[in-house]
PDB file of C-alpha atoms in Angstrom:
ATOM      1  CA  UNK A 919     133.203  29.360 103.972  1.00 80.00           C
ATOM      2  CA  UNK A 920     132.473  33.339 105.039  1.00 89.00           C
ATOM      3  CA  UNK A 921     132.653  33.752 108.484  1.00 94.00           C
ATOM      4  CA  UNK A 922     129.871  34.255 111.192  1.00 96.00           C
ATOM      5  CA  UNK A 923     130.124  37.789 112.417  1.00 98.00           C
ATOM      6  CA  UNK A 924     128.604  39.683 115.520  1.00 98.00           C
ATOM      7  CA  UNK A 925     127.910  43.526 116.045  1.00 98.00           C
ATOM      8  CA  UNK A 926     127.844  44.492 119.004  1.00 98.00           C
ATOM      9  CA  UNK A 927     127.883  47.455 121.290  1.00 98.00           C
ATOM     10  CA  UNK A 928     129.486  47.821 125.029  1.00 98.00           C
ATOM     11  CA  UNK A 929     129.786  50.772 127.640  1.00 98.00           C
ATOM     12  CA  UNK A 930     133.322  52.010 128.488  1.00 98.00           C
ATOM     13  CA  UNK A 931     133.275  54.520 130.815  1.00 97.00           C
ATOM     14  CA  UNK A 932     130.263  56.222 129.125  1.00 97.00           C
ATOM     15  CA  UNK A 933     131.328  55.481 125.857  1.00 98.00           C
ATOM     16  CA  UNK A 934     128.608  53.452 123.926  1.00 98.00           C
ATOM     17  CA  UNK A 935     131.363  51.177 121.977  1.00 98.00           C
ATOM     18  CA  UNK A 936     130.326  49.505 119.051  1.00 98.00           C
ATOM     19  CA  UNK A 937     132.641  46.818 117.570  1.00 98.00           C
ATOM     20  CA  UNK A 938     132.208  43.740 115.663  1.00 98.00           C
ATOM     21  CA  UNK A 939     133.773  40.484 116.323  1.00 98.00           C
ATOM     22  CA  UNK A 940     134.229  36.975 114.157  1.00 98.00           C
ATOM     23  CA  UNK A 941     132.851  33.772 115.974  1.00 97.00           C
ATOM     24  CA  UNK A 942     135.109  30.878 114.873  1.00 96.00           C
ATOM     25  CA  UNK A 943     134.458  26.812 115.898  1.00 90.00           C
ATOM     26  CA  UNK A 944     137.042  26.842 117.969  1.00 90.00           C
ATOM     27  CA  UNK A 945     136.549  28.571 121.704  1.00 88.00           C
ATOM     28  CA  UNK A 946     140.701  28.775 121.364  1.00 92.00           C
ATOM     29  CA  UNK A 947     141.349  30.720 118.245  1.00 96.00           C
ATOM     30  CA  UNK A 948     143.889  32.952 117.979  1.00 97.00           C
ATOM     31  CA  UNK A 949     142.811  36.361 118.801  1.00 97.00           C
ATOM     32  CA  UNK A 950     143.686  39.750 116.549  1.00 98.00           C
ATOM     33  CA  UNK A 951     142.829  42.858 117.968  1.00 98.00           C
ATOM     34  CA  UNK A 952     141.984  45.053 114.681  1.00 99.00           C
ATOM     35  CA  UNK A 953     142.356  49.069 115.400  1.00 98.00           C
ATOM     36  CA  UNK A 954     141.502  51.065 112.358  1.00 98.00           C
ATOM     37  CA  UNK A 955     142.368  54.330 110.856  1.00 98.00           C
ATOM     38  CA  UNK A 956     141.343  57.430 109.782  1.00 98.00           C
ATOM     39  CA  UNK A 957     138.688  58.469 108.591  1.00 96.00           C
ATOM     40  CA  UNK A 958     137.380  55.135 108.881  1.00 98.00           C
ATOM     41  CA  UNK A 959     135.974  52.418 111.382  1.00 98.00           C
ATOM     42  CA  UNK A 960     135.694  48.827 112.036  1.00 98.00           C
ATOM     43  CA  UNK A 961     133.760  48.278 108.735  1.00 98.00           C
ATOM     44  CA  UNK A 962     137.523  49.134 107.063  1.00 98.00           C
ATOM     45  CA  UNK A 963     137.928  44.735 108.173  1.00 98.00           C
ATOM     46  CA  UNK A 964     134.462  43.647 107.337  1.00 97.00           C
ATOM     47  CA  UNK A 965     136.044  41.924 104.297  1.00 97.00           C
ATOM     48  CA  UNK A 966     139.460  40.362 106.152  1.00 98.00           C
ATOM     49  CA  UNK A 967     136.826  39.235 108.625  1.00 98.00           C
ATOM     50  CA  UNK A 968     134.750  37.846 106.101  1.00 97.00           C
ATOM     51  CA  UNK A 969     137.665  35.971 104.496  1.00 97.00           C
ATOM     52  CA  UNK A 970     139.745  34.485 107.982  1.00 97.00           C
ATOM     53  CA  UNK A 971     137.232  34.412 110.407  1.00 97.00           C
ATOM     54  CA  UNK A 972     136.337  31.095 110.034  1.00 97.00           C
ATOM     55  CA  UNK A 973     139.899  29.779 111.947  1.00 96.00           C
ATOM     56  CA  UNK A 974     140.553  33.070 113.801  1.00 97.00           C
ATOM     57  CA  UNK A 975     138.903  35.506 116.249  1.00 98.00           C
ATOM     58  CA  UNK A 976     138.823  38.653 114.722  1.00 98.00           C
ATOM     59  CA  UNK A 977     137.534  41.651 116.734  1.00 98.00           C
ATOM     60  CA  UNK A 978     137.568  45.312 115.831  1.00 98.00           C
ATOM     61  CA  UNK A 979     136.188  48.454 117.714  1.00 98.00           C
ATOM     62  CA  UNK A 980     134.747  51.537 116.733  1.00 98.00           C
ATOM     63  CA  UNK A 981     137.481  54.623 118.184  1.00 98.00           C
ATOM     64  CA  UNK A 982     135.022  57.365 120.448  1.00 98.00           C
ATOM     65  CA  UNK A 983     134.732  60.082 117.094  1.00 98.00           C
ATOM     66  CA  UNK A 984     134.534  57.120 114.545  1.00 98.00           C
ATOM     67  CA  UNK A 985     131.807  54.860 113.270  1.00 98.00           C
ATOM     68  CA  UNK A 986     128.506  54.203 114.975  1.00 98.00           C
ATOM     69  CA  UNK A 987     130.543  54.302 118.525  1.00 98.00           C
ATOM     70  CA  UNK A 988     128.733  57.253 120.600  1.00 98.00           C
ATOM     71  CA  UNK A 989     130.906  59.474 123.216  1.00 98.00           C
ATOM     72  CA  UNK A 990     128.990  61.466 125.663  1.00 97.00           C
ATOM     73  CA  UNK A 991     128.744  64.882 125.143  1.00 95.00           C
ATOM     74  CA  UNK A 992     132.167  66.745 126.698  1.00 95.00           C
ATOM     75  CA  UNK A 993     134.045  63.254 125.394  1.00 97.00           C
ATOM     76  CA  UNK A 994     137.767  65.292 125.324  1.00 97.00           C
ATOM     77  CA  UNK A 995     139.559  63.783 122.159  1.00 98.00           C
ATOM     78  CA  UNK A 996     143.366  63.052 122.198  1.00 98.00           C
ATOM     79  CA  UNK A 997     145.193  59.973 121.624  1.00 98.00           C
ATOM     80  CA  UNK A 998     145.995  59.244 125.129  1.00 98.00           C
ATOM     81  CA  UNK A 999     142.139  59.111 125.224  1.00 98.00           C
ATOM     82  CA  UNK A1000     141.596  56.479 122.439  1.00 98.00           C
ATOM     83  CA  UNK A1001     143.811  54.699 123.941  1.00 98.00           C
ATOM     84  CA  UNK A1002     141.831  55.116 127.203  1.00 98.00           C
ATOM     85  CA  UNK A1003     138.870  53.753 125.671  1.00 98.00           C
ATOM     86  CA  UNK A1004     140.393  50.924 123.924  1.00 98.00           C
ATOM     87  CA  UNK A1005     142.423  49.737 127.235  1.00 98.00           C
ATOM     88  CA  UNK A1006     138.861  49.513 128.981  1.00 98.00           C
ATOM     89  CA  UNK A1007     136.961  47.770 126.074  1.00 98.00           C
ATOM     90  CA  UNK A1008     139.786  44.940 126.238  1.00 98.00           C
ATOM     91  CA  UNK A1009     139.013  44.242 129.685  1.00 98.00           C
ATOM     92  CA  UNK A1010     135.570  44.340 129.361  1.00 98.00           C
ATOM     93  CA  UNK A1011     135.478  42.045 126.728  1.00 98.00           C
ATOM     94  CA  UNK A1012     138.197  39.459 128.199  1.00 97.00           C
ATOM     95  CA  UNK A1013     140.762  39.852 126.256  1.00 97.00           C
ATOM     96  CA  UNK A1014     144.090  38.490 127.583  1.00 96.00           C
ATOM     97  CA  UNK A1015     146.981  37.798 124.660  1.00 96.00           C
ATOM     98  CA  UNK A1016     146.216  38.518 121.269  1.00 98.00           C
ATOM     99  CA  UNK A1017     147.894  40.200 118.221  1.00 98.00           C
ATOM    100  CA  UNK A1018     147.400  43.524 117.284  1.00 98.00           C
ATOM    101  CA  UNK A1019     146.408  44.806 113.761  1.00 98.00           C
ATOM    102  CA  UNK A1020     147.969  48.435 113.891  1.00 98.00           C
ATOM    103  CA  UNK A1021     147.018  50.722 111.086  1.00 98.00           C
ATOM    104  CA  UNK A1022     146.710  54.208 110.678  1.00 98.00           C
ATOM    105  CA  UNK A1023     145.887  55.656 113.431  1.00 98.00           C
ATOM    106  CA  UNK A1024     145.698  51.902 114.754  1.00 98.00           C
ATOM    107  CA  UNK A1025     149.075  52.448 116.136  1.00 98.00           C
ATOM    108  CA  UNK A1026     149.403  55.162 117.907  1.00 98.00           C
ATOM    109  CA  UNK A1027     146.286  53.596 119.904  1.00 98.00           C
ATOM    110  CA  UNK A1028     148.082  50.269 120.076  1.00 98.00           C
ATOM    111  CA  UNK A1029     151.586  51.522 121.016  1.00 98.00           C
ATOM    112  CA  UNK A1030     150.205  52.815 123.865  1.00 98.00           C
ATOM    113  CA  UNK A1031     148.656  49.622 125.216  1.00 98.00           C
ATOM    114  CA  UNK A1032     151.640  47.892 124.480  1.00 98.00           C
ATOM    115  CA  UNK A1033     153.678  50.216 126.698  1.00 98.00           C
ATOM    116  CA  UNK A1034     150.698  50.121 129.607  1.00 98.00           C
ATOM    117  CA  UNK A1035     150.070  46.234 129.381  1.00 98.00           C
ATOM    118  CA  UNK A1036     152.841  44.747 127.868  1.00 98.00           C
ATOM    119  CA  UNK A1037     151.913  40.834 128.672  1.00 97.00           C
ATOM    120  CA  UNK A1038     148.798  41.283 126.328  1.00 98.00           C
ATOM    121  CA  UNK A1039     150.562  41.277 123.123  1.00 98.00           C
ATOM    122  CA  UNK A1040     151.327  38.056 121.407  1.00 97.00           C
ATOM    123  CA  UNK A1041     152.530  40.039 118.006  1.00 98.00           C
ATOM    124  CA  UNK A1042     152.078  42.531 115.614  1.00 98.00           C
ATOM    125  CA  UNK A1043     150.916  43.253 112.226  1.00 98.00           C
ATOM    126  CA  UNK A1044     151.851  46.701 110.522  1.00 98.00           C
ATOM    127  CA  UNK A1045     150.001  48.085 107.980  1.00 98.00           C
ATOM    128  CA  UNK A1046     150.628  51.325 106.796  1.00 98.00           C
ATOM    129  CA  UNK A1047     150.927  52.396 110.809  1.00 98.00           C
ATOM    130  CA  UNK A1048     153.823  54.224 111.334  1.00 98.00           C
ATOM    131  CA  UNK A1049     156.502  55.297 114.298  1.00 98.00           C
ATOM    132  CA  UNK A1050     159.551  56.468 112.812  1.00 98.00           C
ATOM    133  CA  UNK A1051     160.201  59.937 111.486  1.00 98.00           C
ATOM    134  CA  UNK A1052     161.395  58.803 108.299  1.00 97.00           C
ATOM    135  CA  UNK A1053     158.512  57.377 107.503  1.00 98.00           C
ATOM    136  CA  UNK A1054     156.334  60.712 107.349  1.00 98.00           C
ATOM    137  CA  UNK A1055     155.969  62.493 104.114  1.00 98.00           C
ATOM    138  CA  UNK A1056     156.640  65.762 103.273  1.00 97.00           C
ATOM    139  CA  UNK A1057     152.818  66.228 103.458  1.00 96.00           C
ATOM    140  CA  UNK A1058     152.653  64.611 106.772  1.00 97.00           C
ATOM    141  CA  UNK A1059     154.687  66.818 108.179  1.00 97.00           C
ATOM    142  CA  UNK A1060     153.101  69.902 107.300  1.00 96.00           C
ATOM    143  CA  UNK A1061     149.822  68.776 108.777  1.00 96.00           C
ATOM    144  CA  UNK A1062     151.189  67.478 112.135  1.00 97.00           C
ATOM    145  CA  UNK A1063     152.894  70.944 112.219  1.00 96.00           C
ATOM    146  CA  UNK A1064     149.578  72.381 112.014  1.00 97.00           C
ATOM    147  CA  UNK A1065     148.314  74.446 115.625  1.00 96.00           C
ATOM    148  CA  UNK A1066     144.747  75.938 116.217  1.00 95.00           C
ATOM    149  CA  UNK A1067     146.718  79.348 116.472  1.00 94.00           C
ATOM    150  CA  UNK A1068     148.660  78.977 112.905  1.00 94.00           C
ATOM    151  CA  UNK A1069     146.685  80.762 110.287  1.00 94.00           C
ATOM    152  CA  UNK A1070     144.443  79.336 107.926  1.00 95.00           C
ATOM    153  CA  UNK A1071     144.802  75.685 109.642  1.00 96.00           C
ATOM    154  CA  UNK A1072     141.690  75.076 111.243  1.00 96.00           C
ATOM    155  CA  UNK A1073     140.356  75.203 107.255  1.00 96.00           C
ATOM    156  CA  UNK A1074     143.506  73.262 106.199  1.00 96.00           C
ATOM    157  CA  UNK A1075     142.603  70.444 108.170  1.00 97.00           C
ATOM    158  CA  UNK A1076     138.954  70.771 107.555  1.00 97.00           C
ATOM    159  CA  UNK A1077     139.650  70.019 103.598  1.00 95.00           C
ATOM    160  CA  UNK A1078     140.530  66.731 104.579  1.00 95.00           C
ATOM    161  CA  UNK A1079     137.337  66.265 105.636  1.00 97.00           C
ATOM    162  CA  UNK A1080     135.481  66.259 102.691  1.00 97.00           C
ATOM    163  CA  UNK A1081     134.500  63.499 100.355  1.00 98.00           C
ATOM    164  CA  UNK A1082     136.747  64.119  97.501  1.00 97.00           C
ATOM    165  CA  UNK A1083     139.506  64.293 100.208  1.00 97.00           C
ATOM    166  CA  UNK A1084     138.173  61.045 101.904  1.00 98.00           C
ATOM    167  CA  UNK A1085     137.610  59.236  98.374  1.00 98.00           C
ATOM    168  CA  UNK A1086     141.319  60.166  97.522  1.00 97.00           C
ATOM    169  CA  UNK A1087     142.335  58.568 100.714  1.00 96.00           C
ATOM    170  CA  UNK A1088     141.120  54.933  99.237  1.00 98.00           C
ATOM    171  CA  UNK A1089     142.402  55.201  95.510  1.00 97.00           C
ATOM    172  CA  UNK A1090     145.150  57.480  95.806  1.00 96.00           C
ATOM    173  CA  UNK A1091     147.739  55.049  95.091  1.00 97.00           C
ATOM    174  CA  UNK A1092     146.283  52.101  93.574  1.00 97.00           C
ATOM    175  CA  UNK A1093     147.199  50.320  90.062  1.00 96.00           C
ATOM    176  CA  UNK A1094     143.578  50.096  89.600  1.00 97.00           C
ATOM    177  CA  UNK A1095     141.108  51.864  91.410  1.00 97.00           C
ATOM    178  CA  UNK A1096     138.215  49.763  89.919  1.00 97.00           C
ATOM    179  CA  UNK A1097     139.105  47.224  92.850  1.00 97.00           C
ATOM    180  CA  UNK A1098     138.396  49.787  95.638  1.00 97.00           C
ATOM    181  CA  UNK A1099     134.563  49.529  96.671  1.00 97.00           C
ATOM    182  CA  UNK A1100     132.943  52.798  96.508  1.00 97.00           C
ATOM    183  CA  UNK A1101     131.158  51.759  99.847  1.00 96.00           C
ATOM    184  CA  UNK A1102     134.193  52.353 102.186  1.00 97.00           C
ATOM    185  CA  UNK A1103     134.818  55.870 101.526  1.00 97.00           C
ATOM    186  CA  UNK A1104     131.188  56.618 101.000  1.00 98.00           C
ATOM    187  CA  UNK A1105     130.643  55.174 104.631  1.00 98.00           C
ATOM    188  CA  UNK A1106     133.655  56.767 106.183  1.00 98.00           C
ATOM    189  CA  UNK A1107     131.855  60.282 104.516  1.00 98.00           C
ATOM    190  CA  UNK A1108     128.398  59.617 106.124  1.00 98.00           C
ATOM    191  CA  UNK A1109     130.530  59.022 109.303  1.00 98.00           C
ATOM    192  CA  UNK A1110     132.656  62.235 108.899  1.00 97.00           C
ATOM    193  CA  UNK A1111     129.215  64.739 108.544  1.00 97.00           C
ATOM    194  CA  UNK A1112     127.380  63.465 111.812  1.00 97.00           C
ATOM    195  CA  UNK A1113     126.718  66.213 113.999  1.00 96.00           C
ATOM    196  CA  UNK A1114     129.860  67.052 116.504  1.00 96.00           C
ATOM    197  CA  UNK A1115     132.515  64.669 114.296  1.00 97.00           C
ATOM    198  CA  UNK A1116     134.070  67.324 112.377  1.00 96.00           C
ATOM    199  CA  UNK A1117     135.425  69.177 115.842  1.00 96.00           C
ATOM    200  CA  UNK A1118     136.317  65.645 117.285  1.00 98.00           C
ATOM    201  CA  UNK A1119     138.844  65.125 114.006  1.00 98.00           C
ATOM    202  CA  UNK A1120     140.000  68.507 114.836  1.00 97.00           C
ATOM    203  CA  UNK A1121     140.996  68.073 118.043  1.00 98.00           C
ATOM    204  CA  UNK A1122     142.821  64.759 117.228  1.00 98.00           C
ATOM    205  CA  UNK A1123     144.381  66.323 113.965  1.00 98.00           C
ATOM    206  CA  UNK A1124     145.716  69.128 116.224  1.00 98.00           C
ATOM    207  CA  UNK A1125     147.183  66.393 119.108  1.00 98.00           C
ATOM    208  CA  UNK A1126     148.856  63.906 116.690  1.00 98.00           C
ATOM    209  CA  UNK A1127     151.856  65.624 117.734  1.00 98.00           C
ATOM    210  CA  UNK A1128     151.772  63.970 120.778  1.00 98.00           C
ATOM    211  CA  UNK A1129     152.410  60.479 118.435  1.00 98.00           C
ATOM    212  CA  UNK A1130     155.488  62.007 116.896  1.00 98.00           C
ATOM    213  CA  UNK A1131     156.929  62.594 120.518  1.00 98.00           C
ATOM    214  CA  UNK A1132     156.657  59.270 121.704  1.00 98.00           C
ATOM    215  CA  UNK A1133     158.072  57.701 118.674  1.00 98.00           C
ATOM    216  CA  UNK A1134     161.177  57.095 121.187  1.00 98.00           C
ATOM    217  CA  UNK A1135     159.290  55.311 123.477  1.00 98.00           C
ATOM    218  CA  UNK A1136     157.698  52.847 121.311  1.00 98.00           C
ATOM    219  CA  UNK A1137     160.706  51.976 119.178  1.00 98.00           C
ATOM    220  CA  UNK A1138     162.142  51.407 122.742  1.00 98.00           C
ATOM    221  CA  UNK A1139     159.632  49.265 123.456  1.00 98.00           C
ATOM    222  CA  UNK A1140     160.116  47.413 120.109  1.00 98.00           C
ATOM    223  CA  UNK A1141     163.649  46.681 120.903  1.00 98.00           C
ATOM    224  CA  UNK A1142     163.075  45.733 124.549  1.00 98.00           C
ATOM    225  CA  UNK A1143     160.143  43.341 123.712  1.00 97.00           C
ATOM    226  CA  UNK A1144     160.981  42.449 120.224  1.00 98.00           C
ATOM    227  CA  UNK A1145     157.718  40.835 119.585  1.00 98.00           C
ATOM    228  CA  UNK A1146     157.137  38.798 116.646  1.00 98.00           C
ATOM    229  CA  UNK A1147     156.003  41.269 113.856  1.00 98.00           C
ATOM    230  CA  UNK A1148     154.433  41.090 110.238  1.00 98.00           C
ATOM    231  CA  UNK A1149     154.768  44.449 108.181  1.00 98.00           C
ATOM    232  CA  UNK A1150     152.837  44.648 105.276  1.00 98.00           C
ATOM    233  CA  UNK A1151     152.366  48.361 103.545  1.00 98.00           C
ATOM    234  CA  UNK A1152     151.027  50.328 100.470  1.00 98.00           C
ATOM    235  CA  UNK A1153     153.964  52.139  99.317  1.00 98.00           C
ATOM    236  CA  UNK A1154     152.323  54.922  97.260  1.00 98.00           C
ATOM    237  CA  UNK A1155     150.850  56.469 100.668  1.00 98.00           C
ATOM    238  CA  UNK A1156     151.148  60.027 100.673  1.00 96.00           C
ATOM    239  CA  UNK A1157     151.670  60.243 104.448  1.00 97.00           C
ATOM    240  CA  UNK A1158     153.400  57.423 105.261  1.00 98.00           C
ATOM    241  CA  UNK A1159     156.014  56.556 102.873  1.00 98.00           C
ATOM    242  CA  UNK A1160     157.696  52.832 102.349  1.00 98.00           C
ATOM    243  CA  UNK A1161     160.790  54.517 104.584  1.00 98.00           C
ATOM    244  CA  UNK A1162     158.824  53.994 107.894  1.00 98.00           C
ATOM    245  CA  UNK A1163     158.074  50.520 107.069  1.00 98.00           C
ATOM    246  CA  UNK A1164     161.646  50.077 106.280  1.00 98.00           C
ATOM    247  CA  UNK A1165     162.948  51.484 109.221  1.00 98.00           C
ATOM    248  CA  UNK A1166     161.072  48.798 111.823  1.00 98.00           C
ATOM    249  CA  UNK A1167     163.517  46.396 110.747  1.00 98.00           C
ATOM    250  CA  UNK A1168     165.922  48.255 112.692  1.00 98.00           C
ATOM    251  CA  UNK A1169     164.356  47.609 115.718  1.00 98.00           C
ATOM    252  CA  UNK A1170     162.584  44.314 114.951  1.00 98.00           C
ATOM    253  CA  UNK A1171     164.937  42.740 112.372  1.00 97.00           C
ATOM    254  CA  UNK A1172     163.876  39.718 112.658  1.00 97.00           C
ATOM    255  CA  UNK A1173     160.503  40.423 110.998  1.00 98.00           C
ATOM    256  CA  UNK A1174     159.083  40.067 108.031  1.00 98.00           C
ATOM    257  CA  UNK A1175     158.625  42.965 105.134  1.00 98.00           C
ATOM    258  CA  UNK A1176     156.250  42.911 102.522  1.00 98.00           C
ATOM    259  CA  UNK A1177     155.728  45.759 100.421  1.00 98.00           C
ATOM    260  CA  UNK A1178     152.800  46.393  97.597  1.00 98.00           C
ATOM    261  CA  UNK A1179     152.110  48.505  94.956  1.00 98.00           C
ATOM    262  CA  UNK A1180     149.336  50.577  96.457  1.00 98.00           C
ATOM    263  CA  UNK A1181     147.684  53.322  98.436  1.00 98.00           C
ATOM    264  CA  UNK A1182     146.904  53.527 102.419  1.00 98.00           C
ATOM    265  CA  UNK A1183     144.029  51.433 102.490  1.00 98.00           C
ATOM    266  CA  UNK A1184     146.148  48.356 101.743  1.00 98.00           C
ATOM    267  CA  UNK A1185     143.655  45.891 102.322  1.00 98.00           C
ATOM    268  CA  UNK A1186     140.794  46.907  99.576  1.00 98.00           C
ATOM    269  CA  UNK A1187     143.250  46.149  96.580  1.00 97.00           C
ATOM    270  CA  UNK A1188     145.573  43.503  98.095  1.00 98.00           C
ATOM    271  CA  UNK A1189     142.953  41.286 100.117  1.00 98.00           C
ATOM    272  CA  UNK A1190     143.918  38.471  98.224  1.00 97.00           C
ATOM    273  CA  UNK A1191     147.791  38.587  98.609  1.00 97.00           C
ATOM    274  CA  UNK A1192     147.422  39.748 102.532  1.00 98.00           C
ATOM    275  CA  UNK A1193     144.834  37.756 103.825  1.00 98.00           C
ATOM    276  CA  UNK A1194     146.794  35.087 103.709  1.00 98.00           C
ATOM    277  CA  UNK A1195     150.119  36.244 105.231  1.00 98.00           C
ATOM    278  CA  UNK A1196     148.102  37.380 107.935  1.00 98.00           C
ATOM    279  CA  UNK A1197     146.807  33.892 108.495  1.00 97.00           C
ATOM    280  CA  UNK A1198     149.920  31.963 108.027  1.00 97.00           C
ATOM    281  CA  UNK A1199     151.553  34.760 110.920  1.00 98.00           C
ATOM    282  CA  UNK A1200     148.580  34.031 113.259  1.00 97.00           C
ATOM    283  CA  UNK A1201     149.749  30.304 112.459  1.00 96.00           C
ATOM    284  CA  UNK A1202     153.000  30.345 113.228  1.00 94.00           C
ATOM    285  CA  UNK A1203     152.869  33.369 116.123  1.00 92.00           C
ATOM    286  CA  UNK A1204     149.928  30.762 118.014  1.00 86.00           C
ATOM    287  CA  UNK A1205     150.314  27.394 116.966  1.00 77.00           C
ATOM    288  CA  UNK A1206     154.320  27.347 116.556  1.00 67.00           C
ATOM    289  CA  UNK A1207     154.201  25.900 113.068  1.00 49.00           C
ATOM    290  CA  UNK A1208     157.147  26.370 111.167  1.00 39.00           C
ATOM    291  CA  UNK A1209     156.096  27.579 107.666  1.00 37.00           C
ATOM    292  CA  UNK A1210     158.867  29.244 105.626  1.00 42.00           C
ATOM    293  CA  UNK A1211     157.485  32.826 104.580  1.00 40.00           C
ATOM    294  CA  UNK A1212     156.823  33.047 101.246  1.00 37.00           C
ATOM    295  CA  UNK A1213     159.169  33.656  98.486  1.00 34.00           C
ATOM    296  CA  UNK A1214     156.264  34.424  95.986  1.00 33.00           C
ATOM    297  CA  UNK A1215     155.009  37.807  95.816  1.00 45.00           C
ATOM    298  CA  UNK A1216     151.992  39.104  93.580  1.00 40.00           C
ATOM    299  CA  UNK A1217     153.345  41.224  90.846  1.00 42.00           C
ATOM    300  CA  UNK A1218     154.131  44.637  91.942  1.00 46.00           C
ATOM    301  CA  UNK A1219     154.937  43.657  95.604  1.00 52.00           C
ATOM    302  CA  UNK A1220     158.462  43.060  97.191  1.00 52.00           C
ATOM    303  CA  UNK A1221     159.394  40.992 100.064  1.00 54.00           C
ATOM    304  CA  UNK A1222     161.651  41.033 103.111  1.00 47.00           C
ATOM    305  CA  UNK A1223     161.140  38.232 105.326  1.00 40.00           C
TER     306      UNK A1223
END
């Protein structure tokens, strides 16, 4: 069975929010909070929700800049305002306790609802979202070093902006990229040229400094709240290398590692072997069950659980 899936749109504060939610059997499903990346949206899930959200609520919004969400004109783009926007769309949808899918850009947005309403995370799942400096490349670091007054960098980060760029992003990485759909990039592209997007990635290329700052605080919070945690993570991702997955176990080590032989976009290679350690940690996070994590791992992969 494929899941029953809405699309929907809400107002937060102005912000015409589009997002997309499974609708399960059962009123009581556990709850996963799905925050994308970049350059993508909420259609990055369409095929996890497809696949698990027959047993679990699955609900992912479009970021203001991102997808077919629509920010008023003046909408100033940061991180702290993402974060803004995301905080209100929880409440107006209900939201109470749920885990949080943190990827990308996914967590920086999450890690700062975690810190401003602690008591509405019930666990975490990590993929390819980092917060520790060891985990950014050589190439990451360049580009967060990046200000609008450096030379040449406004152009620097408008290269990434282009479809070879945002087609790279999906198969860089991969065994085979014959099991990437052509649709996600292509999508993220059409997103990426609508009129005023360009200048909103800007602005948030030029403020994810302010992520690498509060790395501190959110590996504090890691430690203080040690919630239960799932890490899964390409490990051929130019920006965020296999180190930063590594290095949560510091702070969390009581979670569970599983690395894969792929790019950043994880999921469109590796549905089959994630899917379901994402279901068995909604399992055991909601229902207490006590399922041993697996000791199998699809060829290429390693585990640490």
């Amino acid at each position: 069975m494929t899941a029953r899936v809405a699309h929907r749109h809400i107002d937060v504060d102005g912000v015409d929010v589009f997002y997309r939610e499974s609708m399960p059997d059962r009123p009581d499903a556990p709850v996963l909070l799905l925050l994308h990346g970049f350059p993508s949206a909420s259609h990055q899930f369409r095929r996890l929700i497809d696949a698990i959200g027959t047993r679990y609520r699955l609900i992912a919004p479009d970021y203001p800049g991102f997808g077919q969400t629509q920010a008023p004109e003046g909408f100033s783009y940061s991180f702290d305002r993402l974060a803004d926007i995301v905080e209100g769309f929880v409440d107006r949808v209900g939201l109470t306790r749920f885990t949080m899918y943190l990827f990308d850009f996914g967590a920086p947005v999450g890690f700062r609802l975690a810190l401003r309403r602690p008591e509405w995370v019930a666990g975490l799942i990590v993929q390819n979202g980092n917060v520790y400096a060891e985990g950014l490349s050589d190439t990451a670091r360049a580009f967060i070093a990046l200000t609008p007054e450096a030379p040449g960098a406004e152009q620097t980060i408008l290269n990434l902006f282009t479809l070879d760029s945002t087609r790279a992003q999906y198969e860089g990485g991969t065994v085979d990229p014959e099991l990437v759909a052509p649709e996600g990039w292509l999508l993220d592209q059409f997103f990426l040229d609508q009129p005023g997007r360009r200048q909103a990635q800007l602005a948030l290329a030029y403020d994810y400094h302010s992520n690498v700052a509060a790395y501190p605080d959110w590996q504090a919070w890691l430690r203080e709240q040690r919630p239960p945690t799932l890490i899964t993570w390409g490990v051929n991702d130019p920006f965020f290398t296999a180190a930063g997955a590594k290095a949560y176990l510091r702070d969390l080590p009581d979670a569970a590692l599983h690395l894969f032989d792929t790019g950043h976009f994880a999921l469109e290679d590796h549905l089959p072997q994630i899917a379901p350690l994402i279901a068995r940690f909604l399992d055991d996070t909601y229902l207490g069950t006590t399922i041993e994590p697996s000791k199998t791992e699809a060829p290429g992969t390693a585990s640490r659980s």
